[in-house]
mmCIF file of N, CA and C in Angstrom:
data_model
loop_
_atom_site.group_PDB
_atom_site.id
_atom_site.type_symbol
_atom_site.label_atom_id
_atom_site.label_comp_id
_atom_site.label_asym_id
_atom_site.label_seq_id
_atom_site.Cartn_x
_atom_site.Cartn_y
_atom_site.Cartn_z
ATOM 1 N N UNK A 7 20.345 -10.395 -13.943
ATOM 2 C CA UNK A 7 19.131 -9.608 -13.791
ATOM 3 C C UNK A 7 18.968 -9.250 -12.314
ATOM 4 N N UNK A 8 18.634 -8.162 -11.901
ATOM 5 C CA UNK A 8 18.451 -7.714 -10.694
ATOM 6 C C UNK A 8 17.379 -8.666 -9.946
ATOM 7 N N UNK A 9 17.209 -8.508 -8.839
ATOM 8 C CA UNK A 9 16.164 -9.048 -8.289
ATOM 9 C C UNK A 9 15.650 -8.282 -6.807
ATOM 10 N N UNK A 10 14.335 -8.490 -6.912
ATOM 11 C CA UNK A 10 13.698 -7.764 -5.899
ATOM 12 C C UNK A 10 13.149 -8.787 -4.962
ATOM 13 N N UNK A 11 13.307 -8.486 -3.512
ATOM 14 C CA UNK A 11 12.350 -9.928 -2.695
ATOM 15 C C UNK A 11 11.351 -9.093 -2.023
ATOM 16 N N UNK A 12 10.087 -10.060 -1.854
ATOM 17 C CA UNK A 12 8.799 -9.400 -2.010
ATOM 18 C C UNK A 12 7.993 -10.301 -0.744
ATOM 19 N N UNK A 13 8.281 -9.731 0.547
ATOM 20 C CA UNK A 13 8.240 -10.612 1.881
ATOM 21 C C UNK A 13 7.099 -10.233 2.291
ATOM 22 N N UNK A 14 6.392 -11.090 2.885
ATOM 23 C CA UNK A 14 4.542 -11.242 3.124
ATOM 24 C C UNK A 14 4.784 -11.300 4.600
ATOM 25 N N UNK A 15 4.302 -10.984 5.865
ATOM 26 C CA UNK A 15 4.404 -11.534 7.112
ATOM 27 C C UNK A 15 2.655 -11.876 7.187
ATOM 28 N N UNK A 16 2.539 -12.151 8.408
ATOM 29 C CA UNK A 16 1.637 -12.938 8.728
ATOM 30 C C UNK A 16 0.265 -12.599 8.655
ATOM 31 N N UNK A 17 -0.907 -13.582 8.226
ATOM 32 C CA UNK A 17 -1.955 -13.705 7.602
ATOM 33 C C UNK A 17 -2.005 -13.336 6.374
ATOM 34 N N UNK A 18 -0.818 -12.725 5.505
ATOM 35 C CA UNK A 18 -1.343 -12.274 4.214
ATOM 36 C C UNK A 18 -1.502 -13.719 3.400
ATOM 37 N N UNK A 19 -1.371 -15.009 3.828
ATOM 38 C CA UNK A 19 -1.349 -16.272 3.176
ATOM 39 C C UNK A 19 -3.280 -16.488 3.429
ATOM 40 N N UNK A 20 -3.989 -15.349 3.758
ATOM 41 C CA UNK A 20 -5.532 -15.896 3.954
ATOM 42 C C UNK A 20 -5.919 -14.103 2.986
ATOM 43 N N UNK A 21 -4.898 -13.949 2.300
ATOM 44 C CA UNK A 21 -5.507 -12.681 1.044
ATOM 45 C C UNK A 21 -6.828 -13.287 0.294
ATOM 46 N N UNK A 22 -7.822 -12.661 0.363
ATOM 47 C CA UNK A 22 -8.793 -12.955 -0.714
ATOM 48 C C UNK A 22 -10.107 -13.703 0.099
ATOM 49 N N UNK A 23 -9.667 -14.060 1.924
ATOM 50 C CA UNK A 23 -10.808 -15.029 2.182
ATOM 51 C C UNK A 23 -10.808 -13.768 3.223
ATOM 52 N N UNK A 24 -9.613 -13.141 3.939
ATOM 53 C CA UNK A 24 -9.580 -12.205 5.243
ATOM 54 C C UNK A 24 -10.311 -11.084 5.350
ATOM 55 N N UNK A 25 -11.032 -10.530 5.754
ATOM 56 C CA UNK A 25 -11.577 -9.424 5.532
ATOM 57 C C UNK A 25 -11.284 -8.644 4.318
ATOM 58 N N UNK A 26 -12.373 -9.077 2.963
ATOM 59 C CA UNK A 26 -11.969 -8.879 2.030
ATOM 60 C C UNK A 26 -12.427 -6.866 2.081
ATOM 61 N N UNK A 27 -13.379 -6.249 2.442
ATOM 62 C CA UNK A 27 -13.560 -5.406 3.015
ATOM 63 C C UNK A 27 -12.499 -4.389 3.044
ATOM 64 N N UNK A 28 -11.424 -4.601 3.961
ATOM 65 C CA UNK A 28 -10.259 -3.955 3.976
ATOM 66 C C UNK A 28 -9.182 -4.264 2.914
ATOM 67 N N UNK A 29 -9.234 -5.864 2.608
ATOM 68 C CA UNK A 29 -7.380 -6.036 2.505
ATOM 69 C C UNK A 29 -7.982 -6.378 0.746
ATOM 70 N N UNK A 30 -9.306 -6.341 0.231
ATOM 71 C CA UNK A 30 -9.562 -6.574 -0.774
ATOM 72 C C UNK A 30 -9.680 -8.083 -1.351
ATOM 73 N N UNK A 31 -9.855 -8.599 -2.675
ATOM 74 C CA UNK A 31 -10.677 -10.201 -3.190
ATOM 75 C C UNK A 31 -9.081 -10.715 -3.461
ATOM 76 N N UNK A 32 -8.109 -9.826 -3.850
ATOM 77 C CA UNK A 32 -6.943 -10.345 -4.521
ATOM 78 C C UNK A 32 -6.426 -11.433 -3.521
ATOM 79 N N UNK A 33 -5.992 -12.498 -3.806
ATOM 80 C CA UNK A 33 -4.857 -13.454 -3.066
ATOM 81 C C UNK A 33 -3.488 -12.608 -3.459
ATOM 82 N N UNK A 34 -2.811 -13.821 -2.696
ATOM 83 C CA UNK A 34 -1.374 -13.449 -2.783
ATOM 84 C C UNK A 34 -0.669 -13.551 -3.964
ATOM 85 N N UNK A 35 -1.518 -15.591 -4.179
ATOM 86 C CA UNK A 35 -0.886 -15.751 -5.294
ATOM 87 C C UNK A 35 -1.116 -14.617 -6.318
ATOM 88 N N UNK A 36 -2.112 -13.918 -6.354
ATOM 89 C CA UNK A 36 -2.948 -13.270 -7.730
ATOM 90 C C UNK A 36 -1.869 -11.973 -7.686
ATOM 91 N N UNK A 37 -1.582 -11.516 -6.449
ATOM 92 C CA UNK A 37 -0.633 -10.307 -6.381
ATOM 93 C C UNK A 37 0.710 -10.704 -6.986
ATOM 94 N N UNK A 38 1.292 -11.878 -6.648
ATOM 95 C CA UNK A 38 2.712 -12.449 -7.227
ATOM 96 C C UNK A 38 2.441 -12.420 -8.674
ATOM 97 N N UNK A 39 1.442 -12.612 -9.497
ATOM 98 C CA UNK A 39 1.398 -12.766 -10.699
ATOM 99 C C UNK A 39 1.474 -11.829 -11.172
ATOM 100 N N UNK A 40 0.847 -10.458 -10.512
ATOM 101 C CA UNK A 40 1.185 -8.979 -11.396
ATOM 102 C C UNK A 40 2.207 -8.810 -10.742
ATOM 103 N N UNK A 41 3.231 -9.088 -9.955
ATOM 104 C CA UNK A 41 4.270 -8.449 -10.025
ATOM 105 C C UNK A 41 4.987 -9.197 -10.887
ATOM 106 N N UNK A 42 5.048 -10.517 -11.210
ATOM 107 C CA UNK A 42 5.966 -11.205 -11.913
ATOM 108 C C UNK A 42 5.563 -10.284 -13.724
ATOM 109 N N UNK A 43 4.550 -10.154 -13.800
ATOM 110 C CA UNK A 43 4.101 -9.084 -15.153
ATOM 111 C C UNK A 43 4.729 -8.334 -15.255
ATOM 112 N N UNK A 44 4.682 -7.533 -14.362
ATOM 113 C CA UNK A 44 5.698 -6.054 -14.296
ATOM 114 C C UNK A 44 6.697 -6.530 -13.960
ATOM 115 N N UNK A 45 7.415 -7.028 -13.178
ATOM 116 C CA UNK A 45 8.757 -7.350 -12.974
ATOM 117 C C UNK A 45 9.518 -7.390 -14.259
ATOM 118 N N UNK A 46 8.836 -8.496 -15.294
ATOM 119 C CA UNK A 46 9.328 -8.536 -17.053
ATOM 120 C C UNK A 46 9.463 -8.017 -17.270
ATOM 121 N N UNK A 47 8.678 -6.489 -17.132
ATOM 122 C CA UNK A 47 8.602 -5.639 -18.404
ATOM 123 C C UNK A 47 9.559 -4.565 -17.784
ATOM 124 N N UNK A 48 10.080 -4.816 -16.346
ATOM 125 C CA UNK A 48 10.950 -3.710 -15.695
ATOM 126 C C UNK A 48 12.611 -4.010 -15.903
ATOM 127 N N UNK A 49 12.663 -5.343 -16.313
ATOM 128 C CA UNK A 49 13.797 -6.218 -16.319
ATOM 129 C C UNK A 49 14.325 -6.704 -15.147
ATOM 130 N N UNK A 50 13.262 -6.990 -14.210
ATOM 131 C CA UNK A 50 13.640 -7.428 -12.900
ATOM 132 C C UNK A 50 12.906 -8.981 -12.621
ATOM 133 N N UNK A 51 13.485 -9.702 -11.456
ATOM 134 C CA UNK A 51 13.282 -11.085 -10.821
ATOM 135 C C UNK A 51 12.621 -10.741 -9.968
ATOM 136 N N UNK A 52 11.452 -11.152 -9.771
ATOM 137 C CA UNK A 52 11.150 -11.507 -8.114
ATOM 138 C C UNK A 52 11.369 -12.470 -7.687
ATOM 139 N N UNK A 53 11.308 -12.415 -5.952
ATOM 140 C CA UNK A 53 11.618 -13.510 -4.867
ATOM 141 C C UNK A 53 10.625 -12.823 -3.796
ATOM 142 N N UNK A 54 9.252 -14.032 -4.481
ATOM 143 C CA UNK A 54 8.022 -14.057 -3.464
ATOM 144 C C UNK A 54 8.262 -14.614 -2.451
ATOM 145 N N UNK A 55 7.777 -13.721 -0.999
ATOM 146 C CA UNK A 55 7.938 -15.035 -0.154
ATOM 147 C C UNK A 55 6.936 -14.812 1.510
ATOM 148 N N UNK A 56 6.120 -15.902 1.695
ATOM 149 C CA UNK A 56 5.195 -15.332 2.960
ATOM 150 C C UNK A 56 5.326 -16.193 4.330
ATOM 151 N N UNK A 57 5.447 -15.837 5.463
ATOM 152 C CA UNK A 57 5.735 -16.364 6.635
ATOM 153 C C UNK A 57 4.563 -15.373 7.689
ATOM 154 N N UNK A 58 4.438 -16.782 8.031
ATOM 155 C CA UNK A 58 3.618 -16.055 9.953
ATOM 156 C C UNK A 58 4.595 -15.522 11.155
ATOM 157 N N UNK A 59 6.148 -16.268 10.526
ATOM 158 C CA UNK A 59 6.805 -16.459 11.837
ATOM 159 C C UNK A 59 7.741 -15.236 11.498
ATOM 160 N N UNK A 60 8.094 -14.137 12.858
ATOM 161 C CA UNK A 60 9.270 -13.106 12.535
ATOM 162 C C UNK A 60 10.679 -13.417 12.093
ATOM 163 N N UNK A 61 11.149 -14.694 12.529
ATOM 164 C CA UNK A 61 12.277 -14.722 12.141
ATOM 165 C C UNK A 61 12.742 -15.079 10.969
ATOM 166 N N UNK A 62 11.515 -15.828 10.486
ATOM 167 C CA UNK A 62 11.617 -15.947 9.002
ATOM 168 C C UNK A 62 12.271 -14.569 7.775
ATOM 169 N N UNK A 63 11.107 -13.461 8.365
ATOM 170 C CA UNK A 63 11.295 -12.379 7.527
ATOM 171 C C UNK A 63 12.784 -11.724 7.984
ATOM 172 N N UNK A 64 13.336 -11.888 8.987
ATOM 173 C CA UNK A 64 14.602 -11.381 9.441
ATOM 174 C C UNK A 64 15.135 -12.135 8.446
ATOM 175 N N UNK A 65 15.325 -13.437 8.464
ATOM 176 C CA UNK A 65 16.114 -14.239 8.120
ATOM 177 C C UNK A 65 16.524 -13.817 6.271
ATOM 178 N N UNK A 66 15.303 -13.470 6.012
ATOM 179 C CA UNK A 66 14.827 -13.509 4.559
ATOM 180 C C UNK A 66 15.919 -11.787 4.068
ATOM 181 N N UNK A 67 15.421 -10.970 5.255
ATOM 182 C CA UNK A 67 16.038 -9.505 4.688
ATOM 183 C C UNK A 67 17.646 -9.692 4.655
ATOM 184 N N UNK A 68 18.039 -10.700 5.949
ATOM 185 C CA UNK A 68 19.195 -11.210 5.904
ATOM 186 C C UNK A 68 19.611 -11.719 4.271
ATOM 187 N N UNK A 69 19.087 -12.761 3.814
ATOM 188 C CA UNK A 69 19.422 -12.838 2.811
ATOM 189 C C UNK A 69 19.008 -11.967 1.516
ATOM 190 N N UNK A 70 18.398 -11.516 1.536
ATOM 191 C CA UNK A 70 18.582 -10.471 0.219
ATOM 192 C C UNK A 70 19.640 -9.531 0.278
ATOM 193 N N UNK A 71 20.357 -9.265 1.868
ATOM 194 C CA UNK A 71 21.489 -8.695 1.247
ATOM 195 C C UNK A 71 22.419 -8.858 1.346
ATOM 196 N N UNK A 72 22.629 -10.490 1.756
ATOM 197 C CA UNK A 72 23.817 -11.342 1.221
ATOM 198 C C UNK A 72 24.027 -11.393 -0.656
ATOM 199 N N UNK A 73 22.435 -11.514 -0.652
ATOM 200 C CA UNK A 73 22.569 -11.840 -2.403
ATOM 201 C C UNK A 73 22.865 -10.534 -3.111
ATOM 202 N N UNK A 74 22.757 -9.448 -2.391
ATOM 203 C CA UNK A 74 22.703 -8.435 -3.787
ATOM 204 C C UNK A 74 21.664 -8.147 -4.398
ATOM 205 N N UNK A 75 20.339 -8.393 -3.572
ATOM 206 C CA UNK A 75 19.715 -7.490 -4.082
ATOM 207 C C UNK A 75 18.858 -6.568 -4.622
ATOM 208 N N UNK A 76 18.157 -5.764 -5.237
ATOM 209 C CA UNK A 76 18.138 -4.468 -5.504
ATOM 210 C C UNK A 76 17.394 -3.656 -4.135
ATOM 211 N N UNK A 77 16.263 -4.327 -4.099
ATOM 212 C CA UNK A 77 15.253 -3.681 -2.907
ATOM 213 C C UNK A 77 14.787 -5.016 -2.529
ATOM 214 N N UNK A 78 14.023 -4.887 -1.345
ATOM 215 C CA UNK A 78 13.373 -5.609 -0.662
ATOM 216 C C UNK A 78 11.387 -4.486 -0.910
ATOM 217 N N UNK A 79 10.478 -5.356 -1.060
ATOM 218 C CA UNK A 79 9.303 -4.775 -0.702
ATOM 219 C C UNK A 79 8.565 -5.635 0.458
ATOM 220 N N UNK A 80 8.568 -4.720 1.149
ATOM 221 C CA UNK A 80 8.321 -5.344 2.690
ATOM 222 C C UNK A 80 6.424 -4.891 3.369
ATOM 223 N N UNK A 81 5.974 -6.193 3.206
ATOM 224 C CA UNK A 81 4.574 -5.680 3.864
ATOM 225 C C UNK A 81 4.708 -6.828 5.139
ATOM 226 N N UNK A 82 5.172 -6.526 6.382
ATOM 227 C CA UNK A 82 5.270 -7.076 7.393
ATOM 228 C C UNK A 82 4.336 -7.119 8.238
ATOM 229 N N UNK A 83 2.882 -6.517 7.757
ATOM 230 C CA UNK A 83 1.315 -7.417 8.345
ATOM 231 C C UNK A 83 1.454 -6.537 9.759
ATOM 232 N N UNK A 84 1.226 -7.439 10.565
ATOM 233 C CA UNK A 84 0.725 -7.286 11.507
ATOM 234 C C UNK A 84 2.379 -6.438 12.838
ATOM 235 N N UNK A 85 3.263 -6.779 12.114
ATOM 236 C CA UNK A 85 4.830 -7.447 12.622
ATOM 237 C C UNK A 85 5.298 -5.747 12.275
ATOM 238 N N UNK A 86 4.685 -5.033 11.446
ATOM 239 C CA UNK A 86 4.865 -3.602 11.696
ATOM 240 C C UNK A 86 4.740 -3.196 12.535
ATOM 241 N N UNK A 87 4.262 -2.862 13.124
ATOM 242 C CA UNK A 87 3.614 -2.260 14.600
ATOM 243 C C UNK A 87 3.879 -2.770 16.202
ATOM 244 N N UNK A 88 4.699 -3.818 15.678
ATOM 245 C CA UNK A 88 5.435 -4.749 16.869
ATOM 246 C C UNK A 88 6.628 -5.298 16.858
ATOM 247 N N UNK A 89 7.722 -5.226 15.698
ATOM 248 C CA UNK A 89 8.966 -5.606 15.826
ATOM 249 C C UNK A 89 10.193 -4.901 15.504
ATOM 250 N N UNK A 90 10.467 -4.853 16.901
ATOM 251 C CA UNK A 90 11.847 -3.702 17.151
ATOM 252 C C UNK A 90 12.653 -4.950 16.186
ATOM 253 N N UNK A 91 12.778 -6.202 15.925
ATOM 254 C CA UNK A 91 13.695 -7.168 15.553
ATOM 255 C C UNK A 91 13.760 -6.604 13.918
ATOM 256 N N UNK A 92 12.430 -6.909 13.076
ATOM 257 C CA UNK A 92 12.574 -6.266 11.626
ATOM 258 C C UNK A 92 13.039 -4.616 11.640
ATOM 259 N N UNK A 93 13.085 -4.015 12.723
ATOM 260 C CA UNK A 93 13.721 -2.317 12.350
ATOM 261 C C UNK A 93 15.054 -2.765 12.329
ATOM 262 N N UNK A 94 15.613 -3.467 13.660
ATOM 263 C CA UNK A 94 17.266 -3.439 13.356
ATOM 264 C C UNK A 94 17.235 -3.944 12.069
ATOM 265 N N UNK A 95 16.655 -5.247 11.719
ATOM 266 C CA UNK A 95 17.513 -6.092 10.269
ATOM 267 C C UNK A 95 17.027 -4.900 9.190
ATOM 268 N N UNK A 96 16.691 -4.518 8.910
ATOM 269 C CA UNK A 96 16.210 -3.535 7.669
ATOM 270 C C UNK A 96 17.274 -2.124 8.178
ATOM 271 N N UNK A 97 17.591 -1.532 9.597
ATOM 272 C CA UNK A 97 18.453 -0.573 9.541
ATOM 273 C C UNK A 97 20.408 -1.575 9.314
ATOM 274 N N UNK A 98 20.179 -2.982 9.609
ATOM 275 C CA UNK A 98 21.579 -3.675 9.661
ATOM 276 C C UNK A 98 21.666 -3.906 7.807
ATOM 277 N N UNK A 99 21.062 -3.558 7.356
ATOM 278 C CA UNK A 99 21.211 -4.591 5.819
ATOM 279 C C UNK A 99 21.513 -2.970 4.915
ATOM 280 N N UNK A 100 22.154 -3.269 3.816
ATOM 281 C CA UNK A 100 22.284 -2.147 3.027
ATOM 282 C C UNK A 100 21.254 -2.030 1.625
ATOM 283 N N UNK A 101 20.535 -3.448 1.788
ATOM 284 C CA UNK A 101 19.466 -3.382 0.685
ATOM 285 C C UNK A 101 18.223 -2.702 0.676
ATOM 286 N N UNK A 102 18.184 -1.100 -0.096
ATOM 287 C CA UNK A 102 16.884 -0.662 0.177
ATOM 288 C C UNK A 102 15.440 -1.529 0.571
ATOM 289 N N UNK A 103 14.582 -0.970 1.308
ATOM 290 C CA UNK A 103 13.541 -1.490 2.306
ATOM 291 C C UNK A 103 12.437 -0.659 1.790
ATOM 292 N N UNK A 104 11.181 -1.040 1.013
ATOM 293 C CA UNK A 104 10.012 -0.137 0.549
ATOM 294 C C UNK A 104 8.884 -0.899 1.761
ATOM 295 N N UNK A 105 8.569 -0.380 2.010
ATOM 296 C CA UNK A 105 6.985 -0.953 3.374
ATOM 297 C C UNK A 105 6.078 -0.809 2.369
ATOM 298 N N UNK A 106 5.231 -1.452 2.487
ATOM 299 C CA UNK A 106 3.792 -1.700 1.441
ATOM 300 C C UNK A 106 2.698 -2.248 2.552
ATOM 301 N N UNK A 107 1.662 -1.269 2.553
ATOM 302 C CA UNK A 107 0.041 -1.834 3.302
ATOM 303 C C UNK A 107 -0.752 -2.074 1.699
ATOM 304 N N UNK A 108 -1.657 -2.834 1.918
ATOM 305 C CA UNK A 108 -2.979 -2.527 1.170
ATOM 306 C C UNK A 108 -3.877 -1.850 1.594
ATOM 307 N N UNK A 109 -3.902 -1.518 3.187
ATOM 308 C CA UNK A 109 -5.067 -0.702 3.334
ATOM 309 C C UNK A 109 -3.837 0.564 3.927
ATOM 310 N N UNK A 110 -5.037 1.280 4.386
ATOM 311 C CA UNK A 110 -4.135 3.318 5.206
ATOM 312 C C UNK A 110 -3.854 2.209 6.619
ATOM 313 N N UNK A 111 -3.071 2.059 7.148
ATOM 314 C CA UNK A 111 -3.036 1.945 8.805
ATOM 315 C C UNK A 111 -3.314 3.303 9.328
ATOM 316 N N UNK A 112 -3.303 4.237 8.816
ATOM 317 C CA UNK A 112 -3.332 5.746 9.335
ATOM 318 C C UNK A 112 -4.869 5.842 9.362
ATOM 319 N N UNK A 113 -5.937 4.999 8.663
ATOM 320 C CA UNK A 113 -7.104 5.336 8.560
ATOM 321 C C UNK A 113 -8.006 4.076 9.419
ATOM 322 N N UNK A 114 -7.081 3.195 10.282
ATOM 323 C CA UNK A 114 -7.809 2.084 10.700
ATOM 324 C C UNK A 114 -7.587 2.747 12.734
ATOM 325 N N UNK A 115 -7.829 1.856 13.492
ATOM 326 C CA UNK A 115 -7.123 1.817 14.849
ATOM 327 C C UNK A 115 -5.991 2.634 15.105
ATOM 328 N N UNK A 116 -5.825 3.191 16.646
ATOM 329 C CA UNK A 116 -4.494 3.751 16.760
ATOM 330 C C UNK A 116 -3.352 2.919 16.784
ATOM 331 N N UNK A 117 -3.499 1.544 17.385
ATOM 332 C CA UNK A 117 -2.301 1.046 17.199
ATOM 333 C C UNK A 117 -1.761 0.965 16.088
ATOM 334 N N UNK A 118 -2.600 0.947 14.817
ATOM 335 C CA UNK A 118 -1.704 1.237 13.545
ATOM 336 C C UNK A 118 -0.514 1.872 13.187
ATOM 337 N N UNK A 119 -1.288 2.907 13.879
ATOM 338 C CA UNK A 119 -0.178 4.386 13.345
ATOM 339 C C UNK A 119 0.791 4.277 13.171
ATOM 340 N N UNK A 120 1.807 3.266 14.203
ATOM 341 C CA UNK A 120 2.966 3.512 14.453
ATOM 342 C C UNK A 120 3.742 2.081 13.717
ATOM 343 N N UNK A 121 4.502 2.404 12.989
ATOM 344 C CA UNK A 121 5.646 1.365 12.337
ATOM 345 C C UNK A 121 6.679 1.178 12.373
ATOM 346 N N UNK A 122 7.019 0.197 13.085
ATOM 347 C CA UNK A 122 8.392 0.027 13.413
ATOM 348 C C UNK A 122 9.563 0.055 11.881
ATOM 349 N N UNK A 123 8.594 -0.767 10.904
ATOM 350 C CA UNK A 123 9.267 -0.656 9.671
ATOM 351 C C UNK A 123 9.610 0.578 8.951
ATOM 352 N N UNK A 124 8.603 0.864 8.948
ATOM 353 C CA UNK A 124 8.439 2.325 8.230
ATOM 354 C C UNK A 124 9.434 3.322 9.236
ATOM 355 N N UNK A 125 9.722 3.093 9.584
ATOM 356 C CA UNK A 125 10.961 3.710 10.711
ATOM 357 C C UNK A 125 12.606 3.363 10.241
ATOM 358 N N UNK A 126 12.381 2.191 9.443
ATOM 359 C CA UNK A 126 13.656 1.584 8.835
ATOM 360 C C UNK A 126 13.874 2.106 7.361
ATOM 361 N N UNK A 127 12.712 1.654 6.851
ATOM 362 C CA UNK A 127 12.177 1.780 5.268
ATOM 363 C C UNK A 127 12.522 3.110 4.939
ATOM 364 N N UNK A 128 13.450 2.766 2.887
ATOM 365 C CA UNK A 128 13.408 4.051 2.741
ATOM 366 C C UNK A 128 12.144 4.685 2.234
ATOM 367 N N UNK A 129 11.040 4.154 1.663
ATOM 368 C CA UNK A 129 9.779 5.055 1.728
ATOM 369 C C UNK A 129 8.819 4.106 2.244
ATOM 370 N N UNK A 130 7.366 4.411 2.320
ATOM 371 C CA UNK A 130 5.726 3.189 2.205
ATOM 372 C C UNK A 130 5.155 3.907 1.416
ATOM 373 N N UNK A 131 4.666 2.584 1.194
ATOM 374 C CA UNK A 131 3.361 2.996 -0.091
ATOM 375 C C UNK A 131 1.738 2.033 0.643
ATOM 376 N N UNK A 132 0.869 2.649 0.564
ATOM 377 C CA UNK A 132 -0.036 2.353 1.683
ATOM 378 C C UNK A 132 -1.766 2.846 0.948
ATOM 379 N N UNK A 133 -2.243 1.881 0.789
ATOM 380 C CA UNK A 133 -4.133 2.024 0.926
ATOM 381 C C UNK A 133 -4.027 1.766 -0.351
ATOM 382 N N UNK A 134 -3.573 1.705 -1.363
ATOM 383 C CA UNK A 134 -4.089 1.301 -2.839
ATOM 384 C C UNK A 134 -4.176 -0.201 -2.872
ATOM 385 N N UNK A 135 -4.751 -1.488 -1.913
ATOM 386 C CA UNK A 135 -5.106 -2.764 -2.047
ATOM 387 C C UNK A 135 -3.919 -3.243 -2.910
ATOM 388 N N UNK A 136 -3.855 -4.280 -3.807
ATOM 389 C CA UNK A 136 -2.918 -4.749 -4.593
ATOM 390 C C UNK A 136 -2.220 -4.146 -5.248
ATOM 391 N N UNK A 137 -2.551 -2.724 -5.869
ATOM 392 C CA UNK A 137 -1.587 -1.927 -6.393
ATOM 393 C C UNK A 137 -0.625 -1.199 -5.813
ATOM 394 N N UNK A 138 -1.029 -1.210 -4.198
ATOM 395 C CA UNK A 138 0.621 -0.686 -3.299
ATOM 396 C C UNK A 138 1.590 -1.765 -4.332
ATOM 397 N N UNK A 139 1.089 -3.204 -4.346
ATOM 398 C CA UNK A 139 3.100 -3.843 -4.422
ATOM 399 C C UNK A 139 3.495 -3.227 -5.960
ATOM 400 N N UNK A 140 2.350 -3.142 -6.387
ATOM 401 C CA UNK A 140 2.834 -2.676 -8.283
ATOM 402 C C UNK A 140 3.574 -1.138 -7.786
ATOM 403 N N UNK A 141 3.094 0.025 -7.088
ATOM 404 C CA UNK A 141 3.565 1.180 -6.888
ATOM 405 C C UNK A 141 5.005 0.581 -6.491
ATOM 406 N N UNK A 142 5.519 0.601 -5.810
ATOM 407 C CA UNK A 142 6.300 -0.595 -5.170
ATOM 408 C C UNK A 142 7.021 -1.028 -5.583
ATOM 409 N N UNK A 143 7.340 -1.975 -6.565
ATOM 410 C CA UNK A 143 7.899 -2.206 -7.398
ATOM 411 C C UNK A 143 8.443 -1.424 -8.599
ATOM 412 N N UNK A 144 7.600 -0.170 -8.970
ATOM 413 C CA UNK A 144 7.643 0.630 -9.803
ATOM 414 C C UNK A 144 9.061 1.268 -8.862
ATOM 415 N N UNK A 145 8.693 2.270 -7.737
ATOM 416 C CA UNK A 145 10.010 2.502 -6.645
ATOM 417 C C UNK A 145 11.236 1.736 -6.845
ATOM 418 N N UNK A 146 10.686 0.731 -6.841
ATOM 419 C CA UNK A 146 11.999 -0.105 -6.465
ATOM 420 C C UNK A 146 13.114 -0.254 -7.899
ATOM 421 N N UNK A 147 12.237 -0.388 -9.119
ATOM 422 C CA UNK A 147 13.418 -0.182 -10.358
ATOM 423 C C UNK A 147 13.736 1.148 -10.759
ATOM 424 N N UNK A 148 13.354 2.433 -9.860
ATOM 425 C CA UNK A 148 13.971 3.184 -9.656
ATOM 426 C C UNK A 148 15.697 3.886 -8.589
ATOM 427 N N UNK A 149 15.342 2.752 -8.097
ATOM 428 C CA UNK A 149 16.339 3.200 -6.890
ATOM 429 C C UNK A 149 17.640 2.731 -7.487
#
């Protein structure tokens, strides 16, 4: 069965308490559960996984494309907008790269704007709260 890895960077482990306002009531866990829903019904695996620290998520894109595989859905938090390190590993890896916000960064601060990921990534999906990772995932058993 294919599998998709579904990488959290930092603070999304405080989903549901963080400024629910912007990032919405859903937790993480609650987001892993509709994707594991849809994942079934797509015939795909997920591989949830959330870190504060950058090298983690390097480490992580590293391995999804040792393993084979299919996509990576990448919401790298805060670590968008600041790591030249996740553009190389996402331009070094051959495993498609989807970027996922819950909120617009285009509609918050200027430092938003700019994504280092989304610079790597072959598309983002951005401002639909918990349903970016479902859009997302939908992408991803397309590719």
């Amino acid at each position: 069965m294919d599998s998709v890895f579904v990488l959290n960077g930092p603070n999304l482990n405080l989903l549901g308490l963080r400024e629910p306002a912007i990032y919405g009531s859903d937790t993480l866990d609650d987001i892993a559960g509709m994707l594991e829903d849809r994942a079934r019904a797509l015939g795909l695996e997920i591989d949830m996984r959330q870190s504060n620290h950058e090298g983690h998520l390097v480490d992580w894109l590293h391995e999804a494309n040792a393993a084979g595989a299919k996509a990576v859905i990448l919401n790298a938090a805060g670590f968008t907008h600041t790591s030249v390190a996740l553009h190389d590993a996402i331009k070094a890896i051959s495993v498609p790269v989807i970027e996922v916000h819950l909120s617009n960064p285009h509609r918050r601060e200027s430092f938003r704007h700019n994504s280092f990921v989304g610079g790597a990534a072959i598309g983002t999906i951005a401002g639909f709260g918990a349903f970016s990772y479902l859009l997302a995932l939908d992408a991803a058993a397309r590719l």
